[in-house]
């Protein structure tokens, strides 16, 4: 559980990150972000700074009107 807490205490505060969903069972984290404010590379670097590896699994595009402001 400390892995989840470490991610939840850090990644949401990266510029442009709107939300995260941590799934310990599948060892994945879904990151919802504003591409106008950050990039995949910056988010990946944030995970690497926590000593985790990171890879894009599947892209899901969400319309701006669907994102809570």
Short mmCIF file of C-alpha atoms in Angstrom, two decimals:
data_model
loop_
_atom_site.label_atom_id
_atom_site.label_comp_id
_atom_site.label_asym_id
_atom_site.label_seq_id
_atom_site.Cartn_x
_atom_site.Cartn_y
_atom_site.Cartn_z
CA UNK A 1 0.00 0.00 0.00
CA UNK A 2 2.91 2.39 0.51
CA UNK A 3 3.51 2.32 -3.26
CA UNK A 4 -0.04 3.55 -3.84
CA UNK A 5 0.32 6.25 -1.19
CA UNK A 6 3.63 7.39 -2.66
CA UNK A 7 2.03 7.78 -6.09
CA UNK A 8 -1.14 9.41 -4.76
CA UNK A 9 0.87 11.93 -2.72
CA UNK A 10 3.04 12.98 -5.67
CA UNK A 11 1.63 12.50 -9.18
CA UNK A 12 -1.63 14.49 -8.74
CA UNK A 13 0.46 17.57 -7.96
CA UNK A 14 2.28 17.45 -11.29
CA UNK A 15 1.21 20.37 -13.46
CA UNK A 16 -1.67 19.39 -15.77
CA UNK A 17 -2.62 16.16 -13.99
CA UNK A 18 -6.38 16.10 -13.41
CA UNK A 19 -6.81 12.68 -11.79
CA UNK A 20 -5.16 9.30 -11.24
CA UNK A 21 -6.51 5.82 -10.63
CA UNK A 22 -4.14 3.34 -8.98
CA UNK A 23 -4.86 -0.37 -9.56
CA UNK A 24 -2.57 -2.43 -7.35
CA UNK A 25 -3.93 -5.76 -8.58
CA UNK A 26 -2.90 -5.04 -12.18
CA UNK A 27 0.05 -2.83 -11.19
CA UNK A 28 -1.19 0.07 -13.29
CA UNK A 29 -1.92 3.76 -12.86
CA UNK A 30 -4.33 5.61 -15.12
CA UNK A 31 -3.40 9.27 -15.43
CA UNK A 32 -5.88 11.84 -16.70
CA UNK A 33 -4.13 15.03 -17.73
CA UNK A 34 -4.49 18.18 -19.77
CA UNK A 35 -2.14 17.91 -22.78
CA UNK A 36 -2.08 21.70 -23.02
CA UNK A 37 -0.33 21.85 -19.63
CA UNK A 38 1.95 18.80 -19.61
CA UNK A 39 3.27 15.95 -21.74
CA UNK A 40 3.52 12.18 -21.48
CA UNK A 41 7.28 12.57 -21.12
CA UNK A 42 6.92 14.87 -18.10
CA UNK A 43 4.49 12.49 -16.42
CA UNK A 44 6.80 9.57 -17.16
CA UNK A 45 9.69 11.51 -15.62
CA UNK A 46 7.60 12.11 -12.48
CA UNK A 47 7.12 8.34 -12.10
CA UNK A 48 10.82 7.72 -12.73
CA UNK A 49 11.65 10.25 -10.00
CA UNK A 50 9.70 7.96 -7.65
CA UNK A 51 11.83 4.99 -8.83
CA UNK A 52 9.05 3.41 -10.90
CA UNK A 53 9.16 2.40 -14.54
CA UNK A 54 6.47 3.79 -16.78
CA UNK A 55 5.05 2.86 -20.17
CA UNK A 56 2.03 3.96 -22.12
CA UNK A 57 -0.45 1.10 -22.36
CA UNK A 58 -3.51 2.52 -24.09
CA UNK A 59 -4.61 6.00 -24.91
CA UNK A 60 -8.09 7.15 -24.07
CA UNK A 61 -9.02 10.58 -25.37
CA UNK A 62 -11.47 12.54 -23.24
CA UNK A 63 -13.17 15.68 -24.52
CA UNK A 64 -12.47 18.87 -22.59
CA UNK A 65 -16.19 19.17 -21.80
CA UNK A 66 -16.01 15.80 -20.01
CA UNK A 67 -13.18 16.88 -17.70
CA UNK A 68 -14.09 18.47 -14.40
CA UNK A 69 -12.60 21.92 -14.07
#
